[in-house]
Amino acid sequence: MYVYQNGVIKKKEDAALSIDDRGYTFGEGIYEVVRVYGGRVFTLADHWQRLKRSADEMEILLPDYFTRKHCMETISQLVEKNNQPESWVYLQVTRGVQFRSHGFLDNMTPMITMYLIPAGSWEKERQGVKVSLAEDIRWHRCDVKSTMLMANTLMKTRAAREGYFEVIFEREGFITEGSASNVFFVKEGELITPPLSNYILPGITRSYIMQLAGRLSLKCIERPVKVAELPTMDEIFVTATGIEAIPVSAVGQLDYRSPGPVYTQLMDEFNQDIEKLKWL
Ligand code: PMP
């Protein structure tokens, strides 16, 4: 398996990291997961923009050579060298190496790694998955795509142990997002999703779904959603790069129609876009 590390593509066995990397000691890293369909990179411009924003917000300096073009070329090379046209690209940037001390130095050289993960298929899940509800115990900068994900991984694992596909977070009576996804609701034919804030990640799939809704003349409203409103929703689905959109058949004890008609309509459109992308 070939991976990328700070400008160089190498065998995975030859890639190494320092135990003093702040990504290891303090979890100081940012990341992106980008989808490759049939060898074609999907929505890279959006992921690139979000990565740059995460870097700026966390004061991680992306080196000059690490441009969007370089990133695109690297992904293409990884896809070719690994012969893996259906992939998730995992891209991570940590702050870099420094003897352990809370305060970080100026002008640190980040550690950039990229590798491919074979894309999963979610055939069974597209019929509907059960999700749980839990208190959002994360920090106040969920808008940054940080690798510091202990609250997410802990809650996701606990939910999985109980047989749930995902856990949806609530903060002070309002739904924020899933542990690794954004959430959409359908009520009386209209799409609803919580508005962007420091409590949710601006999902690339979230914005793609909103664009598709526009194209299909489906009304999509960004507004706070109360937990108390859950019983009034007709459909619920979760979105992320890795899963595209997956319909929710139950939130705890509350059942929903899945896959619902609005979900199905959006996924048909999404799949058509992917087919077009492959034949570009
Ligand atoms: N929220 C969280 C907390 C996530 O981890 C993810 C997926 N990484 C998303 C939302 C969805 O983001 P995207 O559609 O960009 O993959």
mmCIF file of C-alpha atoms and ligand atoms in Angstrom:
data_model
loop_
_atom_site.group_PDB
_atom_site.id
_atom_site.type_symbol
_atom_site.label_atom_id
_atom_site.label_comp_id
_atom_site.label_asym_id
_atom_site.label_seq_id
_atom_site.Cartn_x
_atom_site.Cartn_y
_atom_site.Cartn_z
ATOM 1 C CA MET A 1 0.000 0.000 0.000
ATOM 2 C CA TYR A 2 1.304 3.430 -0.982
ATOM 3 C CA VAL A 3 0.755 6.430 1.279
ATOM 4 C CA TYR A 4 1.733 10.100 1.212
ATOM 5 C CA GLN A 5 3.808 11.846 3.818
ATOM 6 C CA ASN A 6 4.997 15.470 3.586
ATOM 7 C CA GLY A 7 5.355 15.628 -0.185
ATOM 8 C CA VAL A 8 6.515 12.063 -0.797
ATOM 9 C CA ILE A 9 4.592 8.944 -1.853
ATOM 10 C CA LYS A 10 6.076 5.856 -0.213
ATOM 11 C CA LYS A 11 5.263 2.337 0.930
ATOM 12 C CA LYS A 12 3.212 2.302 4.134
ATOM 13 C CA GLU A 13 5.987 0.367 5.925
ATOM 14 C CA ASP A 14 8.370 3.240 5.187
ATOM 15 C CA ALA A 15 6.123 5.952 6.662
ATOM 16 C CA ALA A 16 7.016 7.005 10.216
ATOM 17 C CA LEU A 17 5.977 9.578 12.784
ATOM 18 C CA SER A 18 7.723 11.062 15.811
ATOM 19 C CA ILE A 19 6.327 10.341 19.287
ATOM 20 C CA ASP A 20 6.784 14.093 19.868
ATOM 21 C CA ASP A 21 4.329 14.987 17.100
ATOM 22 C CA ARG A 22 1.682 17.185 18.703
ATOM 23 C CA GLY A 23 -0.956 15.228 16.816
ATOM 24 C CA TYR A 24 0.083 12.324 19.030
ATOM 25 C CA THR A 25 0.644 14.115 22.350
ATOM 26 C CA PHE A 26 -2.209 16.633 22.248
ATOM 27 C CA GLY A 27 -4.442 15.443 19.421
ATOM 28 C CA GLU A 28 -3.564 18.651 17.550
ATOM 29 C CA GLY A 29 -4.589 17.825 14.047
ATOM 30 C CA ILE A 30 -7.118 18.601 11.365
ATOM 31 C CA TYR A 31 -8.371 16.297 8.653
ATOM 32 C CA GLU A 32 -10.583 15.743 5.641
ATOM 33 C CA VAL A 33 -12.184 12.681 4.123
ATOM 34 C CA VAL A 34 -12.655 13.032 0.377
ATOM 35 C CA ARG A 35 -14.517 10.560 -1.849
ATOM 36 C CA VAL A 36 -13.115 9.182 -5.076
ATOM 37 C CA TYR A 37 -15.724 7.659 -7.418
ATOM 38 C CA GLY A 38 -14.459 5.666 -10.398
ATOM 39 C CA GLY A 39 -11.073 7.370 -10.033
ATOM 40 C CA ARG A 40 -12.660 10.859 -10.014
ATOM 41 C CA VAL A 41 -12.239 13.104 -6.987
ATOM 42 C CA PHE A 42 -15.573 14.440 -5.712
ATOM 43 C CA THR A 43 -16.012 18.031 -4.395
ATOM 44 C CA LEU A 44 -12.301 18.573 -3.696
ATOM 45 C CA ALA A 45 -12.643 22.371 -3.897
ATOM 46 C CA ASP A 46 -15.059 22.357 -0.948
ATOM 47 C CA HIS A 47 -12.888 20.029 1.129
ATOM 48 C CA TRP A 48 -9.842 22.152 0.331
ATOM 49 C CA GLN A 49 -11.580 25.325 1.463
ATOM 50 C CA ARG A 50 -12.678 23.678 4.713
ATOM 51 C CA LEU A 51 -9.175 22.298 5.350
ATOM 52 C CA LYS A 52 -7.671 25.761 4.921
ATOM 53 C CA ARG A 53 -10.215 27.230 7.291
ATOM 54 C CA SER A 54 -9.544 24.522 9.904
ATOM 55 C CA ALA A 55 -5.799 25.215 9.548
ATOM 56 C CA ASP A 56 -6.281 28.974 9.953
ATOM 57 C CA GLU A 57 -8.557 28.588 12.965
ATOM 58 C CA MET A 58 -6.135 26.201 14.701
ATOM 59 C CA GLU A 59 -3.018 28.190 13.672
ATOM 60 C CA ILE A 60 -1.566 25.297 11.689
ATOM 61 C CA LEU A 61 0.582 26.584 8.830
ATOM 62 C CA LEU A 62 0.043 24.670 5.600
ATOM 63 C CA PRO A 63 3.387 24.675 3.720
ATOM 64 C CA ASP A 64 3.621 26.517 0.387
ATOM 65 C CA TYR A 65 4.089 23.339 -1.650
ATOM 66 C CA PHE A 66 0.826 21.917 -0.291
ATOM 67 C CA THR A 67 -1.545 23.504 -2.784
ATOM 68 C CA ARG A 68 -4.928 22.286 -3.971
ATOM 69 C CA LYS A 69 -3.299 21.253 -7.265
ATOM 70 C CA HIS A 70 -0.625 19.278 -5.427
ATOM 71 C CA CYS A 71 -3.346 17.666 -3.326
ATOM 72 C CA MET A 72 -5.367 16.713 -6.417
ATOM 73 C CA GLU A 73 -2.306 15.272 -8.166
ATOM 74 C CA THR A 74 -1.356 13.323 -5.049
ATOM 75 C CA ILE A 75 -4.821 11.793 -4.785
ATOM 76 C CA SER A 76 -4.687 10.763 -8.457
ATOM 77 C CA GLN A 77 -1.268 9.185 -7.939
ATOM 78 C CA LEU A 78 -2.425 7.313 -4.845
ATOM 79 C CA VAL A 79 -5.475 6.025 -6.699
ATOM 80 C CA GLU A 80 -3.304 4.870 -9.590
ATOM 81 C CA LYS A 81 -0.456 3.382 -7.553
ATOM 82 C CA ASN A 82 -2.854 1.520 -5.264
ATOM 83 C CA ASN A 83 -5.211 0.677 -8.120
ATOM 84 C CA GLN A 84 -8.143 1.738 -6.005
ATOM 85 C CA PRO A 85 -10.656 3.863 -7.952
ATOM 86 C CA GLU A 86 -13.417 3.539 -5.319
ATOM 87 C CA SER A 87 -11.847 5.117 -2.270
ATOM 88 C CA TRP A 88 -12.063 7.399 0.686
ATOM 89 C CA VAL A 89 -9.018 9.634 0.906
ATOM 90 C CA TYR A 90 -7.968 10.281 4.478
ATOM 91 C CA LEU A 91 -5.959 13.507 4.694
ATOM 92 C CA GLN A 92 -4.534 14.591 8.032
ATOM 93 C CA VAL A 93 -2.386 17.532 9.068
ATOM 94 C CA THR A 94 -0.913 17.647 12.555
ATOM 95 C CA ARG A 95 0.894 20.593 14.066
ATOM 96 C CA GLY A 96 4.246 18.808 13.972
ATOM 97 C CA VAL A 97 7.100 17.842 16.253
ATOM 98 C CA GLN A 98 7.948 19.606 19.486
ATOM 99 C CA PHE A 99 9.161 18.374 22.890
ATOM 100 C CA ARG A 100 5.991 18.084 24.965
ATOM 101 C CA SER A 101 4.858 21.408 26.354
ATOM 102 C CA HIS A 102 1.362 22.882 26.167
ATOM 103 C CA GLY A 103 2.302 26.094 24.394
ATOM 104 C CA PHE A 104 3.244 25.565 20.772
ATOM 105 C CA LEU A 105 6.050 27.229 18.866
ATOM 106 C CA ASP A 106 5.588 29.676 16.001
ATOM 107 C CA ASN A 107 6.335 28.486 12.476
ATOM 108 C CA MET A 108 6.127 24.759 13.164
ATOM 109 C CA THR A 109 6.372 22.363 10.216
ATOM 110 C CA PRO A 110 3.195 20.298 10.083
ATOM 111 C CA MET A 111 3.081 16.583 9.341
ATOM 112 C CA ILE A 112 0.810 15.846 6.386
ATOM 113 C CA THR A 113 -0.326 12.314 5.684
ATOM 114 C CA MET A 114 -2.720 10.991 3.074
ATOM 115 C CA TYR A 115 -3.836 7.476 2.341
ATOM 116 C CA LEU A 116 -6.720 5.619 0.734
ATOM 117 C CA ILE A 117 -9.346 3.508 2.432
ATOM 118 C CA PRO A 118 -11.496 1.215 0.242
ATOM 119 C CA ALA A 119 -14.939 2.820 0.015
ATOM 120 C CA GLY A 120 -17.591 0.979 2.002
ATOM 121 C CA SER A 121 -20.942 0.038 0.551
ATOM 122 C CA TRP A 122 -24.096 0.662 2.539
ATOM 123 C CA GLU A 123 -26.686 -1.434 0.739
ATOM 124 C CA LYS A 124 -28.388 -2.739 3.874
ATOM 125 C CA GLU A 125 -28.169 0.621 5.654
ATOM 126 C CA ARG A 126 -29.916 2.391 2.758
ATOM 127 C CA GLN A 127 -33.098 0.659 3.908
ATOM 128 C CA GLY A 128 -32.842 2.476 7.238
ATOM 129 C CA VAL A 129 -30.726 2.513 10.383
ATOM 130 C CA LYS A 130 -31.488 3.026 14.047
ATOM 131 C CA VAL A 131 -29.785 5.922 15.804
ATOM 132 C CA SER A 132 -29.591 6.936 19.446
ATOM 133 C CA LEU A 133 -29.754 10.347 21.062
ATOM 134 C CA ALA A 134 -27.142 11.596 23.523
ATOM 135 C CA GLU A 135 -25.989 14.793 25.144
ATOM 136 C CA ASP A 136 -23.479 16.719 23.030
ATOM 137 C CA ILE A 137 -20.437 16.692 25.329
ATOM 138 C CA ARG A 138 -18.021 18.040 22.691
ATOM 139 C CA TRP A 139 -16.118 21.330 22.789
ATOM 140 C CA HIS A 140 -17.385 24.639 21.410
ATOM 141 C CA ARG A 141 -15.505 24.467 18.087
ATOM 142 C CA CYS A 142 -17.267 21.618 16.334
ATOM 143 C CA ASP A 143 -17.120 23.751 13.159
ATOM 144 C CA VAL A 144 -13.413 22.868 12.900
ATOM 145 C CA LYS A 145 -12.661 19.437 11.454
ATOM 146 C CA SER A 146 -10.270 18.420 14.202
ATOM 147 C CA THR A 147 -8.838 14.948 14.773
ATOM 148 C CA MET A 148 -9.486 15.554 18.476
ATOM 149 C CA LEU A 149 -12.596 13.384 18.481
ATOM 150 C CA MET A 150 -12.720 11.541 21.798
ATOM 151 C CA ALA A 151 -16.274 12.586 22.622
ATOM 152 C CA ASN A 152 -17.393 11.504 19.129
ATOM 153 C CA THR A 153 -15.603 8.154 19.225
ATOM 154 C CA LEU A 154 -16.723 7.365 22.773
ATOM 155 C CA MET A 155 -20.372 8.133 22.081
ATOM 156 C CA LYS A 156 -20.324 6.362 18.709
ATOM 157 C CA THR A 157 -18.822 3.235 20.246
ATOM 158 C CA ARG A 158 -21.346 3.209 23.086
ATOM 159 C CA ALA A 159 -24.177 3.624 20.573
ATOM 160 C CA ALA A 160 -22.772 0.817 18.396
ATOM 161 C CA ARG A 161 -22.622 -1.504 21.421
ATOM 162 C CA GLU A 162 -26.366 -0.976 21.789
ATOM 163 C CA GLY A 163 -26.918 -1.780 18.113
ATOM 164 C CA TYR A 164 -27.200 1.783 16.821
ATOM 165 C CA PHE A 165 -25.602 2.900 13.542
ATOM 166 C CA GLU A 166 -25.038 6.475 14.699
ATOM 167 C CA VAL A 167 -25.638 8.727 17.681
ATOM 168 C CA ILE A 168 -27.284 12.107 17.220
ATOM 169 C CA PHE A 169 -26.259 14.817 19.658
ATOM 170 C CA GLU A 170 -28.495 17.259 21.503
ATOM 171 C CA ARG A 171 -27.323 20.441 23.168
ATOM 172 C CA GLU A 172 -29.670 22.277 25.511
ATOM 173 C CA GLY A 173 -32.756 20.755 23.956
ATOM 174 C CA PHE A 174 -31.689 21.223 20.325
ATOM 175 C CA ILE A 175 -30.332 18.700 17.821
ATOM 176 C CA THR A 176 -26.827 19.574 16.646
ATOM 177 C CA GLU A 177 -25.496 16.744 14.429
ATOM 178 C CA GLY A 178 -24.395 13.118 14.469
ATOM 179 C CA SER A 179 -21.073 11.893 15.871
ATOM 180 C CA ALA A 180 -19.791 11.682 12.278
ATOM 181 C CA SER A 181 -22.636 13.117 10.212
ATOM 182 C CA ASN A 182 -25.053 15.997 9.720
ATOM 183 C CA VAL A 183 -28.775 15.505 10.190
ATOM 184 C CA PHE A 184 -31.718 16.324 7.927
ATOM 185 C CA PHE A 185 -35.401 16.140 8.727
ATOM 186 C CA VAL A 186 -38.419 16.105 6.447
ATOM 187 C CA LYS A 187 -41.650 17.612 7.651
ATOM 188 C CA GLU A 188 -44.681 18.097 5.437
ATOM 189 C CA GLY A 189 -42.531 17.791 2.314
ATOM 190 C CA GLU A 190 -39.936 20.350 3.437
ATOM 191 C CA LEU A 191 -36.336 19.634 4.330
ATOM 192 C CA ILE A 192 -35.019 21.000 7.603
ATOM 193 C CA THR A 193 -31.453 20.987 8.892
ATOM 194 C CA PRO A 194 -29.881 22.767 11.868
ATOM 195 C CA PRO A 195 -28.131 26.029 10.889
ATOM 196 C CA LEU A 196 -24.332 26.297 10.759
ATOM 197 C CA SER A 197 -22.786 27.377 14.039
ATOM 198 C CA ASN A 198 -19.774 26.555 16.189
ATOM 199 C CA TYR A 199 -21.689 23.458 17.323
ATOM 200 C CA ILE A 200 -21.809 21.675 13.978
ATOM 201 C CA LEU A 201 -19.387 20.798 11.205
ATOM 202 C CA PRO A 202 -20.209 22.505 7.905
ATOM 203 C CA GLY A 203 -20.574 19.179 6.115
ATOM 204 C CA ILE A 204 -19.712 19.057 2.420
ATOM 205 C CA THR A 205 -22.459 16.474 1.913
ATOM 206 C CA ARG A 206 -24.861 18.690 3.867
ATOM 207 C CA SER A 207 -24.303 21.539 1.426
ATOM 208 C CA TYR A 208 -24.432 19.158 -1.565
ATOM 209 C CA ILE A 209 -27.806 17.830 -0.417
ATOM 210 C CA MET A 210 -29.047 21.401 -0.024
ATOM 211 C CA GLN A 211 -27.976 22.114 -3.618
ATOM 212 C CA LEU A 212 -29.761 18.995 -4.840
ATOM 213 C CA ALA A 213 -32.877 20.077 -2.962
ATOM 214 C CA GLY A 214 -32.732 23.411 -4.797
ATOM 215 C CA ARG A 215 -32.405 21.631 -8.127
ATOM 216 C CA LEU A 216 -35.429 19.454 -7.278
ATOM 217 C CA SER A 217 -37.425 22.500 -6.096
ATOM 218 C CA LEU A 218 -37.649 21.052 -2.606
ATOM 219 C CA LYS A 219 -37.772 23.719 0.053
ATOM 220 C CA CYS A 220 -34.865 23.423 2.510
ATOM 221 C CA ILE A 221 -34.894 25.428 5.711
ATOM 222 C CA GLU A 222 -31.927 25.874 8.024
ATOM 223 C CA ARG A 223 -33.352 26.347 11.493
ATOM 224 C CA PRO A 224 -32.802 25.091 15.043
ATOM 225 C CA VAL A 225 -34.605 21.797 15.656
ATOM 226 C CA LYS A 226 -35.858 20.991 19.137
ATOM 227 C CA VAL A 227 -35.571 17.447 20.478
ATOM 228 C CA ALA A 228 -39.249 17.817 21.399
ATOM 229 C CA GLU A 229 -40.063 18.118 17.671
ATOM 230 C CA LEU A 230 -38.699 14.666 16.842
ATOM 231 C CA PRO A 231 -42.108 12.942 17.022
ATOM 232 C CA THR A 232 -43.491 15.404 14.441
ATOM 233 C CA MET A 233 -40.902 14.608 11.749
ATOM 234 C CA ASP A 234 -41.863 12.495 8.709
ATOM 235 C CA GLU A 235 -38.354 11.429 7.667
ATOM 236 C CA ILE A 236 -34.847 11.733 9.054
ATOM 237 C CA PHE A 237 -31.538 11.039 7.357
ATOM 238 C CA VAL A 238 -27.874 11.549 8.155
ATOM 239 C CA THR A 239 -25.211 12.707 5.695
ATOM 240 C CA ALA A 240 -21.422 12.447 5.421
ATOM 241 C CA THR A 241 -18.837 11.926 2.704
ATOM 242 C CA GLY A 242 -18.366 8.289 3.659
ATOM 243 C CA ILE A 243 -22.049 7.361 3.791
ATOM 244 C CA GLU A 244 -23.538 9.942 1.391
ATOM 245 C CA ALA A 245 -27.027 9.930 2.928
ATOM 246 C CA ILE A 246 -28.532 7.152 5.042
ATOM 247 C CA PRO A 247 -32.153 7.097 6.162
ATOM 248 C CA VAL A 248 -33.049 6.737 9.825
ATOM 249 C CA SER A 249 -35.717 4.180 10.697
ATOM 250 C CA ALA A 250 -35.734 4.971 14.413
ATOM 251 C CA VAL A 251 -34.355 7.472 16.908
ATOM 252 C CA GLY A 252 -34.418 5.489 20.128
ATOM 253 C CA GLN A 253 -38.022 4.314 20.427
ATOM 254 C CA LEU A 254 -39.423 6.684 17.765
ATOM 255 C CA ASP A 255 -39.977 5.082 14.359
ATOM 256 C CA TYR A 256 -39.711 6.787 10.954
ATOM 257 C CA ARG A 257 -40.513 5.863 7.387
ATOM 258 C CA SER A 258 -37.316 4.711 5.730
ATOM 259 C CA PRO A 259 -36.291 5.045 3.072
ATOM 260 C CA GLY A 260 -38.757 7.911 2.816
ATOM 261 C CA PRO A 261 -39.862 9.474 -0.486
ATOM 262 C CA VAL A 262 -37.855 12.692 -0.099
ATOM 263 C CA TYR A 263 -34.706 10.745 0.802
ATOM 264 C CA THR A 264 -35.212 8.509 -2.217
ATOM 265 C CA GLN A 265 -35.708 11.464 -4.544
ATOM 266 C CA LEU A 266 -32.501 13.129 -3.294
ATOM 267 C CA MET A 267 -30.458 9.934 -3.528
ATOM 268 C CA ASP A 268 -31.645 9.293 -7.103
ATOM 269 C CA GLU A 269 -30.364 12.753 -8.040
ATOM 270 C CA PHE A 270 -27.128 12.200 -6.110
ATOM 271 C CA ASN A 271 -26.500 8.883 -7.875
ATOM 272 C CA GLN A 272 -27.095 10.497 -11.261
ATOM 273 C CA ASP A 273 -24.443 13.103 -10.447
ATOM 274 C CA ILE A 274 -21.980 10.374 -9.508
ATOM 275 C CA GLU A 275 -22.619 8.503 -12.746
ATOM 276 C CA LYS A 276 -22.004 11.739 -14.690
ATOM 277 C CA LEU A 277 -18.785 12.370 -12.730
ATOM 278 C CA LYS A 278 -17.481 8.920 -13.640
ATOM 279 C CA TRP A 279 -18.032 9.541 -17.336
ATOM 280 C CA LEU A 280 -16.531 13.025 -17.429
HETATM 281 N N1 PMP B 1 -20.319 16.155 11.303
HETATM 282 C C1 PMP B 1 -19.309 15.453 11.836
HETATM 283 C C2 PMP B 1 -19.066 15.545 13.303
HETATM 284 C C3 PMP B 1 -18.495 14.644 11.035
HETATM 285 O O1 PMP B 1 -17.475 13.956 11.566
HETATM 286 C C4 PMP B 1 -18.787 14.547 9.648
HETATM 287 C C5 PMP B 1 -17.988 13.657 8.743
HETATM 288 N N2 PMP B 1 -16.624 13.796 8.875
HETATM 289 C C6 PMP B 1 -19.840 15.297 9.123
HETATM 290 C C7 PMP B 1 -20.589 16.091 9.987
HETATM 291 C C8 PMP B 1 -20.159 15.269 7.658
HETATM 292 O O2 PMP B 1 -19.224 16.018 6.929
HETATM 293 P P1 PMP B 1 -18.940 15.744 5.392
HETATM 294 O O3 PMP B 1 -20.245 15.701 4.714
HETATM 295 O O4 PMP B 1 -18.103 16.883 4.974
HETATM 296 O O5 PMP B 1 -18.211 14.432 5.313
#
